[in-house]
PDB file of C-alpha atoms and ligand atoms in Angstrom:
ATOM      1  CA  MET A 152       0.198  -9.634 -12.522  1.00 96.00           C
ATOM      2  CA  GLU A 153      -3.498 -10.227 -12.082  1.00 96.00           C
ATOM      3  CA  VAL A 154      -6.118  -7.504 -12.479  1.00 98.00           C
ATOM      4  CA  VAL A 155      -9.468  -7.583 -10.702  1.00 98.00           C
ATOM      5  CA  ILE A 156     -12.125  -4.999 -11.513  1.00 97.00           C
ATOM      6  CA  ARG A 157     -14.947  -4.441  -9.020  1.00 97.00           C
ATOM      7  CA  PRO A 158     -17.909  -2.140  -9.662  1.00 97.00           C
ATOM      8  CA  THR A 159     -17.223   0.517  -7.018  1.00 98.00           C
ATOM      9  CA  HIS A 160     -14.567   1.860  -4.656  1.00 98.00           C
ATOM     10  CA  GLU A 161     -16.390   0.159  -1.742  1.00 98.00           C
ATOM     11  CA  ASP A 162     -16.367  -3.231  -3.517  1.00 97.00           C
ATOM     12  CA  ALA A 163     -12.666  -2.923  -4.367  1.00 98.00           C
ATOM     13  CA  ALA A 164     -11.826  -1.948  -0.772  1.00 98.00           C
ATOM     14  CA  GLU A 165     -13.958  -4.801   0.596  1.00 98.00           C
ATOM     15  CA  LEU A 166     -12.156  -7.345  -1.600  1.00 98.00           C
ATOM     16  CA  THR A 167      -8.769  -5.929  -0.564  1.00 98.00           C
ATOM     17  CA  ALA A 168      -9.663  -6.082   3.143  1.00 98.00           C
ATOM     18  CA  ARG A 169     -11.007  -9.633   2.811  1.00 97.00           C
ATOM     19  CA  PHE A 170      -7.811 -10.676   1.014  1.00 98.00           C
ATOM     20  CA  ILE A 171      -5.724  -9.274   3.894  1.00 98.00           C
ATOM     21  CA  ALA A 172      -8.020 -10.889   6.496  1.00 98.00           C
ATOM     22  CA  HIS A 173      -7.689 -14.250   4.744  1.00 97.00           C
ATOM     23  CA  ALA A 174      -3.886 -13.929   4.805  1.00 98.00           C
ATOM     24  CA  ILE A 175      -3.937 -13.126   8.552  1.00 98.00           C
ATOM     25  CA  ARG A 176      -6.171 -16.132   9.256  1.00 98.00           C
ATOM     26  CA  GLN A 177      -3.840 -18.380   7.250  1.00 98.00           C
ATOM     27  CA  LYS A 178      -0.763 -17.036   9.039  1.00 98.00           C
ATOM     28  CA  PRO A 179      -1.459 -15.219  12.349  1.00 98.00           C
ATOM     29  CA  LYS A 180       2.160 -13.940  12.488  1.00 98.00           C
ATOM     30  CA  LEU A 181       1.790 -12.336   9.053  1.00 98.00           C
ATOM     31  CA  VAL A 182       4.377  -9.688   8.157  1.00 99.00           C
ATOM     32  CA  LEU A 183       2.136  -7.107   6.509  1.00 99.00           C
ATOM     33  CA  GLY A 184       3.358  -4.129   4.498  1.00 99.00           C
ATOM     34  CA  LEU A 185       1.003  -1.150   4.813  1.00 99.00           C
ATOM     35  CA  ALA A 186       0.228   1.910   2.710  1.00 98.00           C
ATOM     36  CA  THR A 187      -1.359   5.262   3.507  1.00 98.00           C
ATOM     37  CA  GLY A 188      -3.470   7.663   1.438  1.00 96.00           C
ATOM     38  CA  ARG A 189      -7.167   8.384   1.007  1.00 96.00           C
ATOM     39  CA  THR A 190      -7.805   5.183  -0.974  1.00 97.00           C
ATOM     40  CA  MET A 191      -6.759   3.008   1.974  1.00 98.00           C
ATOM     41  CA  GLU A 192      -9.111   4.543   4.513  1.00 98.00           C
ATOM     42  CA  ALA A 193     -11.993   2.292   3.409  1.00 98.00           C
ATOM     43  CA  VAL A 194      -9.758  -0.805   3.642  1.00 98.00           C
ATOM     44  CA  TYR A 195      -8.754  -0.003   7.221  1.00 98.00           C
ATOM     45  CA  HIS A 196     -12.364   0.760   8.103  1.00 98.00           C
ATOM     46  CA  ILE A 197     -13.406  -2.712   6.870  1.00 98.00           C
ATOM     47  CA  LEU A 198     -10.504  -4.422   8.676  1.00 98.00           C
ATOM     48  CA  VAL A 199     -11.677  -2.773  11.907  1.00 98.00           C
ATOM     49  CA  ARG A 200     -15.196  -4.086  11.205  1.00 98.00           C
ATOM     50  CA  LEU A 201     -13.831  -7.600  10.584  1.00 98.00           C
ATOM     51  CA  HIS A 202     -11.923  -7.381  13.870  1.00 98.00           C
ATOM     52  CA  LYS A 203     -15.055  -6.335  15.795  1.00 98.00           C
ATOM     53  CA  ASP A 204     -17.613  -8.550  14.044  1.00 98.00           C
ATOM     54  CA  GLU A 205     -15.609 -11.625  13.110  1.00 98.00           C
ATOM     55  CA  GLY A 206     -12.794 -11.532  15.674  1.00 98.00           C
ATOM     56  CA  LEU A 207     -10.034 -10.948  13.116  1.00 98.00           C
ATOM     57  CA  ASP A 208      -6.961 -11.211  15.334  1.00 98.00           C
ATOM     58  CA  PHE A 209      -4.057  -8.775  14.861  1.00 98.00           C
ATOM     59  CA  SER A 210      -2.245  -9.705  18.070  1.00 98.00           C
ATOM     60  CA  LEU A 211       0.668 -11.440  16.338  1.00 98.00           C
ATOM     61  CA  VAL A 212       0.694  -9.435  13.099  1.00 98.00           C
ATOM     62  CA  GLU A 213       3.864  -7.456  12.362  1.00 98.00           C
ATOM     63  CA  THR A 214       3.535  -4.371  10.125  1.00 99.00           C
ATOM     64  CA  PHE A 215       5.948  -2.282   8.065  1.00 99.00           C
ATOM     65  CA  ASN A 216       4.753   0.950   6.514  1.00 98.00           C
ATOM     66  CA  LEU A 217       6.048   1.923   3.117  1.00 98.00           C
ATOM     67  CA  ASP A 218       7.131   5.456   3.848  1.00 98.00           C
ATOM     68  CA  GLU A 219       7.257   8.510   6.080  1.00 98.00           C
ATOM     69  CA  TYR A 220       7.786  12.241   5.522  1.00 98.00           C
ATOM     70  CA  ILE A 221      11.234  13.513   6.446  1.00 98.00           C
ATOM     71  CA  GLY A 222      11.179  16.028   9.289  1.00 96.00           C
ATOM     72  CA  LEU A 223       7.854  15.035  10.844  1.00 94.00           C
ATOM     73  CA  PRO A 224       7.982  13.585  14.372  1.00 91.00           C
ATOM     74  CA  PRO A 225       5.868  10.418  14.888  1.00 90.00           C
ATOM     75  CA  ALA A 226       3.157  12.303  16.796  1.00 90.00           C
ATOM     76  CA  HIS A 227       2.683  14.927  14.062  1.00 94.00           C
ATOM     77  CA  PRO A 228      -0.944  14.790  12.809  1.00 95.00           C
ATOM     78  CA  GLN A 229       0.221  14.485   9.177  1.00 96.00           C
ATOM     79  CA  SER A 230       2.809  11.767   9.877  1.00 97.00           C
ATOM     80  CA  TYR A 231       2.012   8.346   8.499  1.00 97.00           C
ATOM     81  CA  ARG A 232       2.443   6.827  11.962  1.00 97.00           C
ATOM     82  CA  HIS A 233      -0.349   9.098  13.175  1.00 97.00           C
ATOM     83  CA  TYR A 234      -2.478   8.184  10.139  1.00 97.00           C
ATOM     84  CA  MET A 235      -2.064   4.454  10.861  1.00 98.00           C
ATOM     85  CA  ARG A 236      -2.843   4.882  14.541  1.00 98.00           C
ATOM     86  CA  GLU A 237      -6.069   6.750  13.734  1.00 98.00           C
ATOM     87  CA  GLN A 238      -7.189   4.600  10.793  1.00 98.00           C
ATOM     88  CA  LEU A 239      -6.319   1.134  12.108  1.00 98.00           C
ATOM     89  CA  PHE A 240      -4.047   0.540  15.065  1.00 98.00           C
ATOM     90  CA  LYS A 241      -6.123   2.144  17.833  1.00 98.00           C
ATOM     91  CA  ASN A 242      -9.197   0.174  16.723  1.00 98.00           C
ATOM     92  CA  VAL A 243      -7.749  -3.364  16.560  1.00 98.00           C
ATOM     93  CA  ASN A 244      -5.762  -5.568  18.949  1.00 98.00           C
ATOM     94  CA  ILE A 245      -2.374  -4.976  17.330  1.00 98.00           C
ATOM     95  CA  ASP A 246       0.702  -4.749  19.574  1.00 98.00           C
ATOM     96  CA  LEU A 247       2.186  -1.317  18.774  1.00 98.00           C
ATOM     97  CA  ARG A 248       5.675  -2.754  19.338  1.00 98.00           C
ATOM     98  CA  ASN A 249       5.056  -4.838  16.197  1.00 98.00           C
ATOM     99  CA  THR A 250       4.312  -1.785  14.028  1.00 98.00           C
ATOM    100  CA  HIS A 251       7.287  -0.367  12.150  1.00 98.00           C
ATOM    101  CA  PHE A 252       7.880   2.892  10.299  1.00 98.00           C
ATOM    102  CA  PRO A 253      10.912   4.670   8.932  1.00 98.00           C
ATOM    103  CA  ARG A 254      11.602   7.505  11.429  1.00 97.00           C
ATOM    104  CA  GLY A 255      11.242  10.716   9.448  1.00 96.00           C
ATOM    105  CA  ASN A 256      12.918  12.730  12.221  1.00 96.00           C
ATOM    106  CA  ALA A 257      15.931  10.423  12.652  1.00 97.00           C
ATOM    107  CA  PRO A 258      19.187  12.417  13.041  1.00 97.00           C
ATOM    108  CA  ASP A 259      20.948  10.302  10.393  1.00 98.00           C
ATOM    109  CA  ILE A 260      18.557   9.510   7.542  1.00 98.00           C
ATOM    110  CA  GLU A 261      20.913   7.128   5.717  1.00 98.00           C
ATOM    111  CA  ALA A 262      21.484   5.093   8.891  1.00 98.00           C
ATOM    112  CA  GLU A 263      17.723   5.064   9.470  1.00 98.00           C
ATOM    113  CA  CYS A 264      17.137   3.651   5.969  1.00 98.00           C
ATOM    114  CA  ARG A 265      19.675   0.872   6.626  1.00 98.00           C
ATOM    115  CA  ARG A 266      18.044   0.163   9.989  1.00 98.00           C
ATOM    116  CA  TYR A 267      14.635  -0.180   8.310  1.00 98.00           C
ATOM    117  CA  GLU A 268      15.942  -2.615   5.694  1.00 98.00           C
ATOM    118  CA  SER A 269      17.514  -4.789   8.430  1.00 98.00           C
ATOM    119  CA  ALA A 270      14.330  -4.705  10.521  1.00 98.00           C
ATOM    120  CA  ILE A 271      12.365  -6.075   7.531  1.00 98.00           C
ATOM    121  CA  ARG A 272      15.011  -8.756   6.963  1.00 98.00           C
ATOM    122  CA  GLU A 273      15.042  -9.752  10.653  1.00 98.00           C
ATOM    123  CA  CYS A 274      11.280 -10.361  10.505  1.00 98.00           C
ATOM    124  CA  GLY A 275      11.805 -12.766   7.607  1.00 98.00           C
ATOM    125  CA  GLY A 276      10.670 -10.354   4.872  1.00 98.00           C
ATOM    126  CA  ILE A 277       7.219  -9.013   4.017  1.00 98.00           C
ATOM    127  CA  ASP A 278       4.565 -11.673   3.359  1.00 98.00           C
ATOM    128  CA  LEU A 279       1.911  -9.379   1.900  1.00 99.00           C
ATOM    129  CA  GLN A 280       2.470  -5.786   0.825  1.00 99.00           C
ATOM    130  CA  LEU A 281      -0.463  -3.415   0.338  1.00 99.00           C
ATOM    131  CA  LEU A 282       0.113  -0.585  -2.146  1.00 98.00           C
ATOM    132  CA  GLY A 283      -1.712   2.453  -3.458  1.00 98.00           C
ATOM    133  CA  ILE A 284      -0.542   4.439  -6.459  1.00 98.00           C
ATOM    134  CA  GLY A 285       0.189   8.127  -6.820  1.00 95.00           C
ATOM    135  CA  ARG A 286      -0.720  10.111  -9.916  1.00 91.00           C
ATOM    136  CA  SER A 287       2.980  10.176 -10.811  1.00 91.00           C
ATOM    137  CA  GLY A 288       2.907   6.364 -10.888  1.00 96.00           C
ATOM    138  CA  HIS A 289       4.689   6.100  -7.569  1.00 96.00           C
ATOM    139  CA  ILE A 290       4.400   3.192  -5.164  1.00 98.00           C
ATOM    140  CA  GLY A 291       5.443   4.218  -1.660  1.00 98.00           C
ATOM    141  CA  PHE A 292       7.231   7.447  -2.577  1.00 98.00           C
ATOM    142  CA  ASN A 293       9.223   5.939  -5.449  1.00 98.00           C
ATOM    143  CA  GLU A 294       8.920   8.865  -7.787  1.00 97.00           C
ATOM    144  CA  PRO A 295       9.700   8.619 -11.528  1.00 97.00           C
ATOM    145  CA  LEU A 296      13.221   7.364 -12.310  1.00 97.00           C
ATOM    146  CA  SER A 297      13.425   5.321  -9.110  1.00 98.00           C
ATOM    147  CA  ALA A 298      15.726   2.392  -9.846  1.00 98.00           C
ATOM    148  CA  MET A 299      14.074  -1.028 -10.066  1.00 97.00           C
ATOM    149  CA  PHE A 300      16.656  -2.315  -7.571  1.00 97.00           C
ATOM    150  CA  SER A 301      16.370   0.640  -5.177  1.00 98.00           C
ATOM    151  CA  ARG A 302      16.206   0.008  -1.430  1.00 98.00           C
ATOM    152  CA  THR A 303      14.850   2.152   1.428  1.00 98.00           C
ATOM    153  CA  ARG A 304      16.189   5.681   0.989  1.00 98.00           C
ATOM    154  CA  ALA A 305      15.316   9.384   0.986  1.00 98.00           C
ATOM    155  CA  LYS A 306      13.478  10.619  -2.093  1.00 98.00           C
ATOM    156  CA  ALA A 307      12.595  14.154  -3.258  1.00 97.00           C
ATOM    157  CA  LEU A 308       8.898  14.448  -4.076  1.00 97.00           C
ATOM    158  CA  THR A 309       7.679  15.587  -7.500  1.00 95.00           C
ATOM    159  CA  PRO A 310       5.452  18.634  -8.055  1.00 94.00           C
ATOM    160  CA  ALA A 311       2.605  16.187  -8.975  1.00 92.00           C
ATOM    161  CA  THR A 312       2.921  14.471  -5.579  1.00 93.00           C
ATOM    162  CA  MET A 313       3.198  17.808  -3.773  1.00 96.00           C
ATOM    163  CA  ALA A 314      -0.031  18.904  -5.504  1.00 94.00           C
ATOM    164  CA  GLN A 315      -1.778  15.618  -4.667  1.00 90.00           C
ATOM    165  CA  ASN A 316      -0.842  15.416  -0.975  1.00 94.00           C
ATOM    166  CA  SER A 317      -0.330  19.015   0.202  1.00 96.00           C
ATOM    167  CA  PRO A 318      -4.106  19.692   0.546  1.00 95.00           C
ATOM    168  CA  LEU A 319      -4.029  17.157   3.408  1.00 92.00           C
ATOM    169  CA  PHE A 320      -1.888  19.591   5.417  1.00 95.00           C
ATOM    170  CA  PRO A 321      -3.763  22.445   7.171  1.00 94.00           C
ATOM    171  CA  ASN A 322      -1.125  24.725   5.652  1.00 95.00           C
ATOM    172  CA  PRO A 323      -0.152  23.106   2.296  1.00 96.00           C
ATOM    173  CA  GLU A 324       3.211  24.943   2.432  1.00 95.00           C
ATOM    174  CA  ASP A 325       4.144  22.780   5.423  1.00 94.00           C
ATOM    175  CA  MET A 326       4.223  19.521   3.437  1.00 97.00           C
ATOM    176  CA  PRO A 327       7.785  18.159   3.544  1.00 98.00           C
ATOM    177  CA  ARG A 328       9.488  17.934   0.143  1.00 97.00           C
ATOM    178  CA  ARG A 329      11.323  14.714   0.972  1.00 98.00           C
ATOM    179  CA  ALA A 330      10.339  11.341   2.354  1.00 98.00           C
ATOM    180  CA  ILE A 331      11.926   8.050   3.365  1.00 98.00           C
ATOM    181  CA  THR A 332      10.467   5.241   1.270  1.00 98.00           C
ATOM    182  CA  MET A 333      11.015   1.532   0.818  1.00 98.00           C
ATOM    183  CA  GLY A 334      12.684   1.119  -2.562  1.00 98.00           C
ATOM    184  CA  VAL A 335      11.142  -0.542  -5.610  1.00 98.00           C
ATOM    185  CA  GLY A 336      13.513  -3.462  -4.955  1.00 98.00           C
ATOM    186  CA  THR A 337      12.383  -3.639  -1.308  1.00 98.00           C
ATOM    187  CA  ILE A 338       8.747  -3.794  -2.447  1.00 99.00           C
ATOM    188  CA  LEU A 339       9.469  -6.411  -5.127  1.00 98.00           C
ATOM    189  CA  ASP A 340      11.040  -8.646  -2.436  1.00 98.00           C
ATOM    190  CA  SER A 341       7.599  -9.024  -0.769  1.00 98.00           C
ATOM    191  CA  LYS A 342       6.178 -12.501  -1.234  1.00 98.00           C
ATOM    192  CA  GLU A 343       2.781 -11.222  -2.385  1.00 98.00           C
ATOM    193  CA  ILE A 344       1.506  -7.768  -3.352  1.00 98.00           C
ATOM    194  CA  ILE A 345      -1.905  -6.090  -3.654  1.00 98.00           C
ATOM    195  CA  LEU A 346      -2.182  -2.711  -5.336  1.00 98.00           C
ATOM    196  CA  LEU A 347      -5.502  -0.945  -4.784  1.00 99.00           C
ATOM    197  CA  ALA A 348      -6.529   2.024  -6.922  1.00 98.00           C
ATOM    198  CA  THR A 349      -9.933   3.602  -7.371  1.00 98.00           C
ATOM    199  CA  GLY A 350     -11.488   6.585  -9.122  1.00 98.00           C
ATOM    200  CA  GLU A 351     -11.215   8.099 -12.561  1.00 98.00           C
ATOM    201  CA  GLU A 352      -8.187  10.217 -11.607  1.00 96.00           C
ATOM    202  CA  LYS A 353      -6.139   6.979 -11.401  1.00 98.00           C
ATOM    203  CA  ALA A 354      -7.342   5.526 -14.757  1.00 98.00           C
ATOM    204  CA  GLY A 355      -4.476   6.943 -16.833  1.00 98.00           C
ATOM    205  CA  VAL A 356      -1.705   5.868 -14.499  1.00 98.00           C
ATOM    206  CA  ILE A 357      -3.250   2.397 -13.986  1.00 98.00           C
ATOM    207  CA  ALA A 358      -3.346   1.817 -17.759  1.00 98.00           C
ATOM    208  CA  LYS A 359       0.346   2.770 -17.938  1.00 98.00           C
ATOM    209  CA  ALA A 360       1.346   0.650 -14.922  1.00 98.00           C
ATOM    210  CA  VAL A 361      -0.582  -2.460 -15.988  1.00 98.00           C
ATOM    211  CA  GLU A 362      -0.524  -2.487 -19.787  1.00 98.00           C
ATOM    212  CA  GLY A 363       2.330  -0.129 -20.606  1.00 98.00           C
ATOM    213  CA  PRO A 364       6.027  -0.953 -20.830  1.00 98.00           C
ATOM    214  CA  VAL A 365       8.059  -1.584 -17.663  1.00 98.00           C
ATOM    215  CA  THR A 366       9.752   1.738 -17.101  1.00 98.00           C
ATOM    216  CA  SER A 367      11.276   3.607 -14.194  1.00 98.00           C
ATOM    217  CA  MET A 368       9.160   6.596 -15.303  1.00 97.00           C
ATOM    218  CA  ILE A 369       6.167   4.708 -13.821  1.00 98.00           C
ATOM    219  CA  SER A 370       7.474   2.903 -10.730  1.00 98.00           C
ATOM    220  CA  ALA A 371       4.305   0.805 -10.416  1.00 98.00           C
ATOM    221  CA  SER A 372       5.043  -0.807 -13.823  1.00 98.00           C
ATOM    222  CA  ALA A 373       7.861  -2.719 -12.057  1.00 98.00           C
ATOM    223  CA  LEU A 374       5.095  -4.781 -10.434  1.00 98.00           C
ATOM    224  CA  GLN A 375       4.694  -6.542 -13.802  1.00 98.00           C
ATOM    225  CA  LEU A 376       7.958  -8.307 -12.879  1.00 98.00           C
ATOM    226  CA  HIS A 377       6.561  -9.683  -9.603  1.00 98.00           C
ATOM    227  CA  PRO A 378       5.352 -13.311  -9.608  1.00 98.00           C
ATOM    228  CA  SER A 379       2.373 -12.707  -7.312  1.00 98.00           C
ATOM    229  CA  CYS A 380       0.879  -9.235  -7.681  1.00 98.00           C
ATOM    230  CA  HIS A 381      -2.872  -8.546  -7.644  1.00 98.00           C
ATOM    231  CA  VAL A 382      -4.112  -5.184  -8.901  1.00 98.00           C
ATOM    232  CA  ILE A 383      -7.567  -4.463  -7.478  1.00 98.00           C
ATOM    233  CA  ILE A 384      -9.387  -1.516  -9.043  1.00 98.00           C
ATOM    234  CA  ASP A 385     -12.887  -0.169  -9.519  1.00 98.00           C
ATOM    235  CA  GLU A 386     -14.534   0.361 -12.919  1.00 98.00           C
ATOM    236  CA  ALA A 387     -13.528   4.043 -12.915  1.00 98.00           C
ATOM    237  CA  ALA A 388      -9.811   3.335 -12.352  1.00 98.00           C
ATOM    238  CA  GLY A 389      -9.997   0.554 -14.968  1.00 98.00           C
ATOM    239  CA  SER A 390     -11.754   2.673 -17.588  1.00 98.00           C
ATOM    240  CA  LYS A 391      -8.627   3.124 -19.749  1.00 98.00           C
ATOM    241  CA  LEU A 392      -7.526  -0.541 -19.777  1.00 98.00           C
ATOM    242  CA  GLN A 393      -7.618  -2.378 -23.098  1.00 98.00           C
ATOM    243  CA  ASN A 394      -8.215  -5.938 -21.826  1.00 97.00           C
ATOM    244  CA  LYS A 395     -11.057  -5.361 -19.388  1.00 96.00           C
ATOM    245  CA  ASP A 396     -13.114  -8.327 -20.650  1.00 96.00           C
ATOM    246  CA  TYR A 397     -10.257 -10.710 -19.937  1.00 97.00           C
ATOM    247  CA  TYR A 398      -9.761  -9.344 -16.402  1.00 97.00           C
ATOM    248  CA  HIS A 399     -13.505  -9.655 -15.690  1.00 96.00           C
ATOM    249  CA  TRP A 400     -13.492 -13.239 -16.967  1.00 95.00           C
ATOM    250  CA  ILE A 401     -10.599 -14.190 -14.695  1.00 94.00           C
ATOM    251  CA  PHE A 402     -12.294 -12.905 -11.543  1.00 95.00           C
ATOM    252  CA  ASP A 403     -15.622 -14.503 -12.489  1.00 95.00           C
ATOM    253  CA  ASN A 404     -14.166 -17.916 -13.380  1.00 95.00           C
ATOM    254  CA  GLU A 405     -10.836 -18.647 -11.748  1.00 93.00           C
ATOM    255  CA  PRO A 406     -11.116 -20.890  -8.657  1.00 91.00           C
ATOM    256  CA  ASP A 407      -8.567 -18.818  -6.688  1.00 89.00           C
ATOM    257  CA  TRP A 408     -11.244 -16.130  -6.318  1.00 91.00           C
ATOM    258  CA  ASP A 409     -14.028 -18.522  -5.158  1.00 90.00           C
ATOM    259  CA  ASP A 410     -13.806 -17.330  -1.542  1.00 87.00           C
ATOM    260  CA  TYR A 411     -14.303 -13.711  -2.555  1.00 89.00           C
ATOM    261  CA  ARG A 412     -17.219 -13.758  -4.983  1.00 86.00           C
TER     262      ARG A 412
HETATM  263  C1  GLP B1429       0.896   8.786  -0.855  1.00 91.28           C
HETATM  264  C2  GLP B1429       1.592   7.515  -0.389  1.00 91.28           C
HETATM  265  C3  GLP B1429       1.426   6.401  -1.398  1.00 91.28           C
HETATM  266  C4  GLP B1429      -0.038   6.294  -1.808  1.00 91.28           C
HETATM  267  C5  GLP B1429      -0.513   7.568  -2.402  1.00 91.28           C
HETATM  268  C6  GLP B1429      -1.940   7.512  -2.918  1.00 91.28           C
HETATM  269  O1  GLP B1429       1.610   9.453  -1.808  1.00 91.28           O
HETATM  270  N1  GLP B1429       2.991   7.711  -0.178  1.00 91.28           N
HETATM  271  O2  GLP B1429       1.868   5.185  -0.818  1.00 91.28           O
HETATM  272  O3  GLP B1429      -0.162   5.259  -2.757  1.00 91.28           O
HETATM  273  O4  GLP B1429      -0.407   8.532  -1.351  1.00 91.28           O
HETATM  274  O5  GLP B1429      -2.783   8.395  -2.254  1.00 91.28           O
HETATM  275  P1  GLP B1429      -4.330   8.463  -2.411  1.00 91.28           P
HETATM  276  O6  GLP B1429      -4.877   7.131  -1.997  1.00 91.28           O
HETATM  277  O7  GLP B1429      -4.725   9.551  -1.462  1.00 91.28           O
HETATM  278  O8  GLP B1429      -4.613   8.768  -3.830  1.00 91.28           O
END
């Protein structure tokens, strides 16, 4: 795991977007895992800018979103498919047939989870997975006690997640209590991972995920086991980390980051 601390939310989002853009330029048929949430809006905004200003080409990119609420049809304004269409897809030259989501309104949820796992496999696996983190430590919707080897499945959401996400629904009572999510094992199979977290409200959970023990109580701590995971945070989200000086030194001095400074 590698930790990069940038001064502000905007800087952290810019670095994340530039990292994704670099990966797309290296491999135009990139299989890109995508995340939703408020934190990601700035990343998608910058990717749209890079598409318009620098011709970043999404035409061959294949995407797989991490999760979807159970019971919401794809056109529902709070569905993650709708979020992605509004935040990114409608503003870049992506082929919508190359964008994949678990179908939250599928008649057979277990069969849908198996279908999603095979679709990822058929594309050759995820090259780069983008992640946010929930206050419960979740990645995707892998709530506490999610098995490290778990695959795409239905998961019941915790009260902390309900409290975090329900204000995004016009009527908070309407937020589904279950979601389909890639498993921790599915996520760990990605070749490379970026986790982006910003703001003071994430400082506690970031300290646990990065410097705490690997535990299924904090699903994001499983990322410590991944050989190529970059955690990009702002100063506020990094405020409870013990080894900040070391992380700053790495970003300022390691040649891998030359293109991004
Ligand atoms: C949802 C998503 C997660 C995301 C989290 C963070 O719960 N399922 O993938 O990481 O939101 O949300 P925010 O960026 O709004 O804090």
